């Protein structure tokens, strides 16, 4: 009787662990959507927690910075940049936590799928859940990379919020001047050369960060692909489910690694010569 109870308890542990992980994923997902703007706005005057207020504060502050021609940000722009930095830090931490939870969930679900037998509804359900969670893990990884990038270069990240597609008033004039300056960059005769250099350097750092992150992810994906192919080769030929799963992992990881390598190379090129890309950004708001 004790042995039976012990076995029952041990069999319940994975289910309990899955329930805890699912609950954590739901809580962290809600926090990822709702918490960053509120937490980042703590101690910030003027209320920047809504995107409309943020854009309303950013546009005149950006114009002031550009017309000043100084290297340092004026107080109003620094307040926005600091807020945007904290926003990305909070989102990055939550994205990292989500990634850990989804990876833990995916590992458990894939192991359960490989242990299950037969092509019944239970096996299909496990496979579907494992695929969904794996996709969510990839989404969390992308969110983590984007928010690390934003935290490392919050000024360039914040400028993406400017209404570049249809600027008006002083902002339109500033953007026209920026485009003219970038078209002839570097231009020592430009009265805004100092501010323009700061913008170009920060934009280069923005892409250099993503290039570095993408390189690390590409190496990790290549490692996962190699591991999957090794498990595929080591699996018994009679174990078709394991072989098919590992083969799929190997192919998918390799394809994702190639995509990420392309992203890393593209961002490396942009980081090496950021002015043309920044000009394209201000021309099209891309």
Coordinates of C-alpha atoms in Angstrom, one line a residue:
X1 CA 0.0 0.0 0.0
X2 CA 2.8 2.4 0.9
X3 CA 4.6 1.6 -2.3
X4 CA 1.4 2.2 -4.3
X5 CA 0.9 5.6 -2.6
X6 CA 4.5 6.5 -3.2
X7 CA 4.3 5.7 -6.9
X8 CA 1.0 7.7 -7.1
X9 CA 2.6 10.7 -5.5
X10 CA 5.7 10.5 -7.8
X11 CA 3.4 10.2 -10.8
X12 CA 1.6 13.4 -9.7
X13 CA 4.7 15.5 -9.5
X14 CA 5.1 16.1 -13.2
X15 CA 1.5 17.1 -13.4
X16 CA 1.9 19.5 -10.5
X17 CA 5.1 20.9 -12.0
X18 CA 3.3 21.4 -15.4
X19 CA 0.4 23.2 -13.6
X20 CA 2.9 25.5 -11.8
X21 CA 4.8 26.3 -15.0
X22 CA 1.5 27.0 -16.9
X23 CA 0.4 29.3 -14.0
X24 CA 3.8 31.1 -14.1
X25 CA 3.5 31.5 -17.9
X26 CA 0.1 33.0 -17.6
X27 CA 1.1 35.4 -14.8
X28 CA 4.3 36.4 -16.5
X29 CA 2.5 36.9 -19.8
X30 CA 0.0 39.2 -18.2
X31 CA 2.8 41.1 -16.4
X32 CA 4.7 41.4 -19.7
X33 CA 1.7 43.2 -21.3
X34 CA 0.6 45.3 -18.3
X35 CA 3.5 45.9 -15.9
X36 CA 6.4 47.5 -17.9
X37 CA 4.8 50.9 -18.6
X38 CA 3.6 51.3 -15.0
X39 CA 6.8 50.2 -13.4
X40 CA 9.0 52.3 -15.7
X41 CA 6.9 55.4 -15.0
X42 CA 7.4 55.1 -11.2
X43 CA 9.1 58.3 -10.1
X44 CA 8.7 60.0 -13.5
X45 CA 7.0 63.3 -13.6
X46 CA 4.4 64.0 -16.3
X47 CA 3.0 60.6 -16.8
X48 CA 4.7 58.7 -19.6
X49 CA 2.9 55.3 -19.0
X50 CA 0.6 55.7 -22.0
X51 CA 2.1 55.7 -25.5
X52 CA 0.2 58.8 -26.5
X53 CA 1.7 60.8 -23.6
X54 CA 5.1 59.3 -24.4
X55 CA 4.9 60.5 -28.0
X56 CA 3.5 63.9 -27.0
X57 CA 6.5 64.3 -24.7
X58 CA 9.1 62.9 -27.1
X59 CA 8.3 65.0 -30.2
X60 CA 9.0 68.5 -28.7
X61 CA 11.9 67.2 -26.6
X62 CA 13.5 65.7 -29.7
X63 CA 13.1 69.0 -31.6
X64 CA 14.7 70.9 -28.7
X65 CA 17.6 68.5 -28.8
X66 CA 18.1 68.8 -32.5
X67 CA 17.9 72.6 -32.6
X68 CA 20.3 72.9 -29.6
X69 CA 23.0 71.1 -31.5
X70 CA 24.5 69.9 -28.2
X71 CA 25.9 66.5 -27.5
X72 CA 24.0 66.0 -24.3
X73 CA 20.2 65.5 -24.1
X74 CA 18.1 68.3 -22.7
X75 CA 16.2 67.4 -19.5
X76 CA 12.9 66.7 -21.2
X77 CA 14.5 64.3 -23.7
X78 CA 16.6 62.6 -21.0
X79 CA 13.5 62.0 -19.0
X80 CA 11.9 60.2 -22.0
X81 CA 15.1 58.2 -22.7
X82 CA 15.4 57.2 -19.1
X83 CA 11.8 56.0 -19.0
X84 CA 12.3 54.1 -22.2
X85 CA 15.4 52.4 -20.8
X86 CA 13.5 51.3 -17.7
X87 CA 10.6 50.1 -19.9
X88 CA 12.9 47.8 -21.9
X89 CA 14.7 46.6 -18.8
X90 CA 11.4 45.5 -17.2
X91 CA 10.2 43.9 -20.4
X92 CA 13.5 42.2 -20.9
X93 CA 13.5 40.7 -17.4
X94 CA 9.9 39.4 -18.0
X95 CA 10.8 38.1 -21.4
X96 CA 13.8 36.2 -19.9
X97 CA 11.5 34.7 -17.2
X98 CA 9.0 33.7 -19.8
X99 CA 11.7 32.1 -22.0
X100 CA 12.9 30.0 -19.0
X101 CA 9.3 28.9 -18.2
X102 CA 8.5 28.0 -21.8
X103 CA 11.7 26.1 -22.2
X104 CA 11.0 24.1 -19.1
X105 CA 7.5 23.4 -20.2
X106 CA 8.6 22.4 -23.7
X107 CA 11.2 20.0 -22.4
X108 CA 8.7 18.3 -20.1
X109 CA 6.1 18.1 -22.9
X110 CA 8.5 16.7 -25.5
X111 CA 9.8 14.1 -23.1
X112 CA 6.3 13.1 -22.2
X113 CA 5.5 12.8 -26.0
X114 CA 8.5 10.7 -26.6
X115 CA 7.6 8.4 -23.7
X116 CA 4.0 8.0 -24.8
X117 CA 3.1 5.1 -27.1
X118 CA 0.8 4.8 -30.1
X119 CA -0.6 7.5 -32.4
X120 CA -3.7 8.1 -30.3
X121 CA -5.3 11.4 -29.3
X122 CA -3.1 11.6 -26.2
X123 CA 0.1 11.6 -28.3
X124 CA -1.3 14.1 -30.7
X125 CA -2.3 16.3 -27.9
X126 CA 1.1 16.2 -26.3
X127 CA 2.8 17.0 -29.6
X128 CA 0.4 19.9 -30.3
X129 CA 1.0 21.3 -26.8
X130 CA 4.8 20.9 -27.2
X131 CA 4.9 22.6 -30.5
X132 CA 2.8 25.5 -29.2
X133 CA 5.0 26.0 -26.2
X134 CA 8.1 25.8 -28.4
X135 CA 6.8 28.5 -30.6
X136 CA 6.0 30.6 -27.5
X137 CA 9.6 30.1 -26.3
X138 CA 10.9 31.4 -29.7
X139 CA 8.6 34.4 -29.4
X140 CA 9.9 35.0 -25.9
X141 CA 13.5 34.8 -27.2
X142 CA 12.8 37.3 -29.9
X143 CA 11.2 39.6 -27.3
X144 CA 14.2 39.3 -25.0
X145 CA 16.6 40.2 -27.9
X146 CA 14.5 43.2 -28.9
X147 CA 14.3 44.5 -25.4
X148 CA 18.0 44.1 -24.7
X149 CA 18.6 46.0 -27.9
X150 CA 16.2 48.7 -26.7
X151 CA 17.8 49.0 -23.3
X152 CA 21.3 49.2 -24.7
X153 CA 20.3 52.0 -27.1
X154 CA 17.1 53.6 -25.7
X155 CA 17.4 56.8 -27.7
X156 CA 17.4 55.1 -31.1
X157 CA 14.6 52.8 -29.9
X158 CA 12.5 55.8 -28.7
X159 CA 12.8 57.6 -32.0
X160 CA 10.9 54.8 -33.6
X161 CA 7.9 56.2 -31.8
X162 CA 8.1 59.6 -33.6
X163 CA 5.4 60.1 -36.2
X164 CA 7.9 60.0 -39.0
X165 CA 5.4 59.0 -41.6
X166 CA 3.4 62.3 -41.2
X167 CA 5.4 64.8 -39.1
X168 CA 4.1 68.3 -38.7
X169 CA 5.3 71.7 -37.4
X170 CA 8.7 71.9 -35.9
X171 CA 9.2 68.2 -36.0
X172 CA 8.8 68.1 -39.8
X173 CA 11.4 70.9 -40.1
X174 CA 13.8 69.0 -37.8
X175 CA 13.4 65.8 -39.7
X176 CA 14.0 67.5 -43.0
X177 CA 17.3 68.9 -41.6
X178 CA 18.3 65.5 -40.3
X179 CA 17.7 64.0 -43.7
X180 CA 19.8 66.7 -45.3
X181 CA 22.6 66.2 -42.8
X182 CA 22.6 62.4 -43.2
X183 CA 22.6 62.7 -47.0
X184 CA 26.0 64.5 -46.7
X185 CA 27.2 62.8 -43.5
X186 CA 29.8 63.5 -42.2
X187 CA 29.5 67.2 -42.8
X188 CA 31.8 69.3 -40.6
X189 CA 30.1 72.5 -41.7
X190 CA 26.7 71.4 -40.5
X191 CA 25.7 73.4 -37.4
X192 CA 24.0 70.3 -36.0
X193 CA 27.0 68.0 -36.7
X194 CA 27.5 67.2 -33.0
X195 CA 23.9 66.1 -32.4
X196 CA 23.9 64.2 -35.7
X197 CA 27.0 62.3 -34.8
X198 CA 25.4 61.3 -31.5
X199 CA 22.4 60.0 -33.4
X200 CA 24.5 58.1 -35.9
X201 CA 26.7 56.5 -33.2
X202 CA 23.7 55.5 -31.1
X203 CA 22.0 54.0 -34.2
X204 CA 25.1 52.0 -34.9
X205 CA 25.2 50.7 -31.4
X206 CA 21.5 49.8 -31.7
X207 CA 22.3 47.5 -34.6
X208 CA 25.6 46.3 -33.1
X209 CA 23.8 45.0 -30.0
X210 CA 21.4 43.0 -32.2
X211 CA 24.2 41.6 -34.3
X212 CA 26.0 40.4 -31.1
X213 CA 22.8 38.9 -29.7
X214 CA 21.9 37.2 -33.0
X215 CA 25.4 35.7 -33.2
X216 CA 25.0 34.1 -29.7
X217 CA 21.6 32.8 -30.6
X218 CA 22.9 31.3 -33.9
X219 CA 25.7 29.5 -32.0
X220 CA 23.1 28.1 -29.6
X221 CA 20.8 27.0 -32.4
X222 CA 23.7 25.3 -34.2
X223 CA 24.5 23.5 -31.0
X224 CA 20.9 22.3 -30.6
X225 CA 20.9 21.1 -34.2
X226 CA 24.1 19.1 -33.6
X227 CA 22.7 17.6 -30.4
X228 CA 19.4 16.7 -32.2
X229 CA 21.2 14.9 -35.0
X230 CA 23.4 13.0 -32.6
X231 CA 20.3 11.8 -30.7
X232 CA 18.8 10.9 -34.1
X233 CA 21.8 8.8 -35.0
X234 CA 21.9 7.2 -31.5
X235 CA 18.2 6.3 -31.4
X236 CA 17.2 2.7 -32.2
X237 CA 15.8 2.3 -35.7
X238 CA 12.7 0.8 -34.2
X239 CA 12.0 3.9 -32.2
X240 CA 10.5 5.9 -35.1
X241 CA 8.9 8.6 -32.9
X242 CA 12.2 9.6 -31.4
X243 CA 14.0 9.6 -34.7
X244 CA 11.4 11.6 -36.4
X245 CA 11.3 14.2 -33.6
X246 CA 15.1 14.5 -33.4
X247 CA 15.3 14.8 -37.2
X248 CA 12.7 17.6 -37.1
X249 CA 14.5 19.4 -34.3
X250 CA 17.8 19.1 -36.2
X251 CA 16.4 20.5 -39.5
X252 CA 14.4 23.3 -37.8
X253 CA 17.3 24.4 -35.6
X254 CA 19.6 24.5 -38.6
X255 CA 17.1 26.6 -40.6
X256 CA 16.5 29.0 -37.7
X257 CA 20.3 29.3 -37.3
X258 CA 20.7 30.3 -40.9
X259 CA 17.9 32.9 -40.6
X260 CA 19.5 34.4 -37.4
X261 CA 23.0 34.4 -39.1
X262 CA 21.5 36.5 -41.9
X263 CA 20.0 38.9 -39.3
X264 CA 23.4 39.1 -37.6
X265 CA 25.3 39.8 -40.8
X266 CA 22.7 42.5 -41.9
X267 CA 23.0 44.2 -38.5
X268 CA 26.8 44.0 -38.6
X269 CA 26.8 45.8 -41.9
X270 CA 24.5 48.5 -40.6
X271 CA 26.5 48.9 -37.4
X272 CA 29.7 49.4 -39.5
X273 CA 28.1 52.2 -41.6
X274 CA 24.9 53.4 -39.8
X275 CA 24.4 56.7 -41.6
X276 CA 22.7 55.4 -44.8
X277 CA 20.4 53.1 -42.8
X278 CA 19.5 56.0 -40.4
X279 CA 18.7 58.1 -43.5
X280 CA 16.4 55.4 -44.7
X281 CA 14.8 55.3 -41.3
X282 CA 14.0 59.0 -41.3
X283 CA 12.9 58.9 -44.9
X284 CA 10.4 56.1 -44.5
X285 CA 10.0 55.7 -40.8
X286 CA 11.2 52.0 -41.1

